[in-house]
Short mmCIF file of C-alpha atoms in Angstrom, two decimals:
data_model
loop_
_atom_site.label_atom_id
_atom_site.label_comp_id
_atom_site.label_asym_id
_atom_site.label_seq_id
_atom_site.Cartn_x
_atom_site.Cartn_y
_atom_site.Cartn_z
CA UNK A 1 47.55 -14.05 84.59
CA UNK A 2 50.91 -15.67 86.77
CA UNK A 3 53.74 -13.39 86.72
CA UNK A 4 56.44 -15.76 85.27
CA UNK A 5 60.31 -15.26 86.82
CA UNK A 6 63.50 -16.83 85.48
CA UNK A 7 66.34 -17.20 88.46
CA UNK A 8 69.73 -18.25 86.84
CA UNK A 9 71.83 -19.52 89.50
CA UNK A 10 75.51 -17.86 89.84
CA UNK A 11 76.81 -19.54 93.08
CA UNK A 12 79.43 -21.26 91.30
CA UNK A 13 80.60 -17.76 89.07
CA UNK A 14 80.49 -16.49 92.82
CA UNK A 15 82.54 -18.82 94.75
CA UNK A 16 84.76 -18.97 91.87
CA UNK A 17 85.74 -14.79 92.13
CA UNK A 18 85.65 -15.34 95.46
CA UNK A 19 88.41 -17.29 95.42
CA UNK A 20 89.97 -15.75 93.06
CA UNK A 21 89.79 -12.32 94.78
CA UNK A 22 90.89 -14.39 98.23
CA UNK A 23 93.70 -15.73 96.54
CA UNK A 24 95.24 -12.79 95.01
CA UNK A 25 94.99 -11.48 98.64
CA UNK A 26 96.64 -13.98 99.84
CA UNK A 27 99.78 -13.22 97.38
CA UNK A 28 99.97 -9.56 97.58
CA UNK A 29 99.42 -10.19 101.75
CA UNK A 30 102.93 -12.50 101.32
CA UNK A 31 104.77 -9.91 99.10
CA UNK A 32 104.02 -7.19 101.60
CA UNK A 33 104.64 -8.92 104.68
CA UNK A 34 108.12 -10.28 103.22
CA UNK A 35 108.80 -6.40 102.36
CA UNK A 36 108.30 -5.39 105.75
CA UNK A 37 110.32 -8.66 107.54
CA UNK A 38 113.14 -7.37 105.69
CA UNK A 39 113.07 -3.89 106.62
CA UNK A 40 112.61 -5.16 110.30
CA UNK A 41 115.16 -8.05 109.82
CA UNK A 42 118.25 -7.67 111.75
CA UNK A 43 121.45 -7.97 109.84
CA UNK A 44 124.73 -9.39 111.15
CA UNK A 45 128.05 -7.33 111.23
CA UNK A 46 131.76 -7.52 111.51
CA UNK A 47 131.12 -6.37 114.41
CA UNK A 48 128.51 -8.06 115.54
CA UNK A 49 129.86 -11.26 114.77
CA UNK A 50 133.49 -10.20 115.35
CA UNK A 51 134.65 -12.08 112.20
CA UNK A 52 136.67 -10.39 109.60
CA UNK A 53 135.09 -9.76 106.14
CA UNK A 54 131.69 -10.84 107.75
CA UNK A 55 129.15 -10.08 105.01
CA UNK A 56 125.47 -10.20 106.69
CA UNK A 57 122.25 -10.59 105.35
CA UNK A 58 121.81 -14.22 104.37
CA UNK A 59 118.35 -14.19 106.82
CA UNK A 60 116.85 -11.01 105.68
CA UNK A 61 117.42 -12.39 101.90
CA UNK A 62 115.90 -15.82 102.98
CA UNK A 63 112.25 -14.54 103.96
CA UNK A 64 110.04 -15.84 101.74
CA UNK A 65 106.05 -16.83 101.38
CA UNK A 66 103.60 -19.66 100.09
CA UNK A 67 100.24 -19.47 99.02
CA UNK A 68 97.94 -22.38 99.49
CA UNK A 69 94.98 -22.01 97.86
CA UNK A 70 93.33 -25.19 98.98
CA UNK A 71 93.77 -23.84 102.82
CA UNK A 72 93.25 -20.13 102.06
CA UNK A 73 96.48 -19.46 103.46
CA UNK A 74 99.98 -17.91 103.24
CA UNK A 75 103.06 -19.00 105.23
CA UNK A 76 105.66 -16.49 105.55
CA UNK A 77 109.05 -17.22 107.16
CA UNK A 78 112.55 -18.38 106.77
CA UNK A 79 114.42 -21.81 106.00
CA UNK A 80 117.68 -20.35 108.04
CA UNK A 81 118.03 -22.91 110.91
CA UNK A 82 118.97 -19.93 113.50
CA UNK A 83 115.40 -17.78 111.57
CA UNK A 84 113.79 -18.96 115.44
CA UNK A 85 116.08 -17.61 117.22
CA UNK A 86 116.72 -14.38 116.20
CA UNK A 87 112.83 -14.05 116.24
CA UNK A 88 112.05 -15.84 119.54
CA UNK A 89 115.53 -15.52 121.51
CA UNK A 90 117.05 -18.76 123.37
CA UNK A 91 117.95 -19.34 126.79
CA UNK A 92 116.22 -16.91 129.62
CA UNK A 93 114.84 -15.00 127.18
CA UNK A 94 112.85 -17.44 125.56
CA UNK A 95 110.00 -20.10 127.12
CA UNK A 96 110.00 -22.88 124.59
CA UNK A 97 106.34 -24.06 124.26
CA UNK A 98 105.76 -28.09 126.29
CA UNK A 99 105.85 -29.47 122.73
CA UNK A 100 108.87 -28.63 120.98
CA UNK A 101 111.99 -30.10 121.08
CA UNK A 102 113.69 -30.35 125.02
CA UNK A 103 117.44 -29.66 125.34
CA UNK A 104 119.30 -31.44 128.11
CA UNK A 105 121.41 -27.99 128.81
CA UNK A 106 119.41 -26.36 132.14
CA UNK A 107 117.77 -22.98 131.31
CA UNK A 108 120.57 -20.35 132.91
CA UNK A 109 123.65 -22.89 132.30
CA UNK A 110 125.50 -20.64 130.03
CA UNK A 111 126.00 -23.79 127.79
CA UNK A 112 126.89 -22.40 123.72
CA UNK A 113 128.68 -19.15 123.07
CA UNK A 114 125.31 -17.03 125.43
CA UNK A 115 121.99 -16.18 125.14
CA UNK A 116 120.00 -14.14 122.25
CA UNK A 117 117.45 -11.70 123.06
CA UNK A 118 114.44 -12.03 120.77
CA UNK A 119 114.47 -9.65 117.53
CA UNK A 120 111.31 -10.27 116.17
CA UNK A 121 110.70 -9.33 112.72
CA UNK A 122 108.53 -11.63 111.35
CA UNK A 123 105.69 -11.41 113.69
CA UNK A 124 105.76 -7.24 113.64
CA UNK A 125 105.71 -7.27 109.97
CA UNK A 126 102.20 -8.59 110.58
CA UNK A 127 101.03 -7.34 114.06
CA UNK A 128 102.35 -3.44 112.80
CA UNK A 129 100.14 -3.60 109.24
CA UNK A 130 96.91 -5.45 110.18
CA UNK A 131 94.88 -2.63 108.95
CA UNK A 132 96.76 -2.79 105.53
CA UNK A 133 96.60 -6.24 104.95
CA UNK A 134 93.01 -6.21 105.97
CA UNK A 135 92.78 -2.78 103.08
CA UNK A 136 94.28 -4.97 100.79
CA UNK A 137 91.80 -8.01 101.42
CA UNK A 138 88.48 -5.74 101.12
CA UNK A 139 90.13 -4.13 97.55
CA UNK A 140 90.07 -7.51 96.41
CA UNK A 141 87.06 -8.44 97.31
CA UNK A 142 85.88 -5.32 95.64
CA UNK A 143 87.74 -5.96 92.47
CA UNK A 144 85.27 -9.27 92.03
#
């Protein structure tokens, strides 16, 4: 007598909490990281910025995230045009990569009001909680 066996295939009700547990990953990932930006984030002063009734923190309370699901990815980052700078630094501080955008000031000119010395907060907010985010990855998976 043949021993008779049934297989039901589940890929699809696999992929499908896969995803699912990938994207909620990817959301609490972008929550967490824009927590920790913030903390890092510098904020400008009166004195600082040497202009009476200076009220800072329009960068810190502009870092923000995007899931997409379709790329399995999250952006984090900030639509303030100077967000670069404070991160990166300008002038001798900072080697712009070959492909962005070429100035025709000279490195070292002492064009604009000086240089900016990088305050990175975007990139430590990731590089200083890998082994969270990666906690917070396998918990999901484990949810299922």
């Amino acid at each position: 007598m043949a021993l008779k066996i049934d297989f039901e295939n589940n890929t699809d009700r696999v992929l499908d909490e896969l995803r699912d547990a990938i994207s909620r990953a990817l959301e609490i990932w972008g929550m967490s990281i824009e927590g920790w930006a913030a903390k890092l984030c510098p904020v400008g002063t009166v004195e600082s910025t040497g202009k009476d009734g200076y009220q800072g923190g329009t960068l810190r309370g502009s870092i923000a995230h995007e899931v997409n699901e379709a790329d399995q990815t999250v952006i984090i980052g900030s639509d303030v045009k100077y967000a670069p700078y404070v991160e990166l630094g300008t002038g001798p501080y900072f080697e712009a990569p070959p492909d962005w955008e070429q100035f025709d000031a000279p490195k070292g000119s002492g064009k604009g009001h000086g240089y900016v010395t990088a305050r990175p907060f975007l990139r430590p907010a990731v590089e200083n909680h890998v082994d969270k985010l990666k906690q917070i990855l396998e918990d999901e998976l484990e949810k299922g």
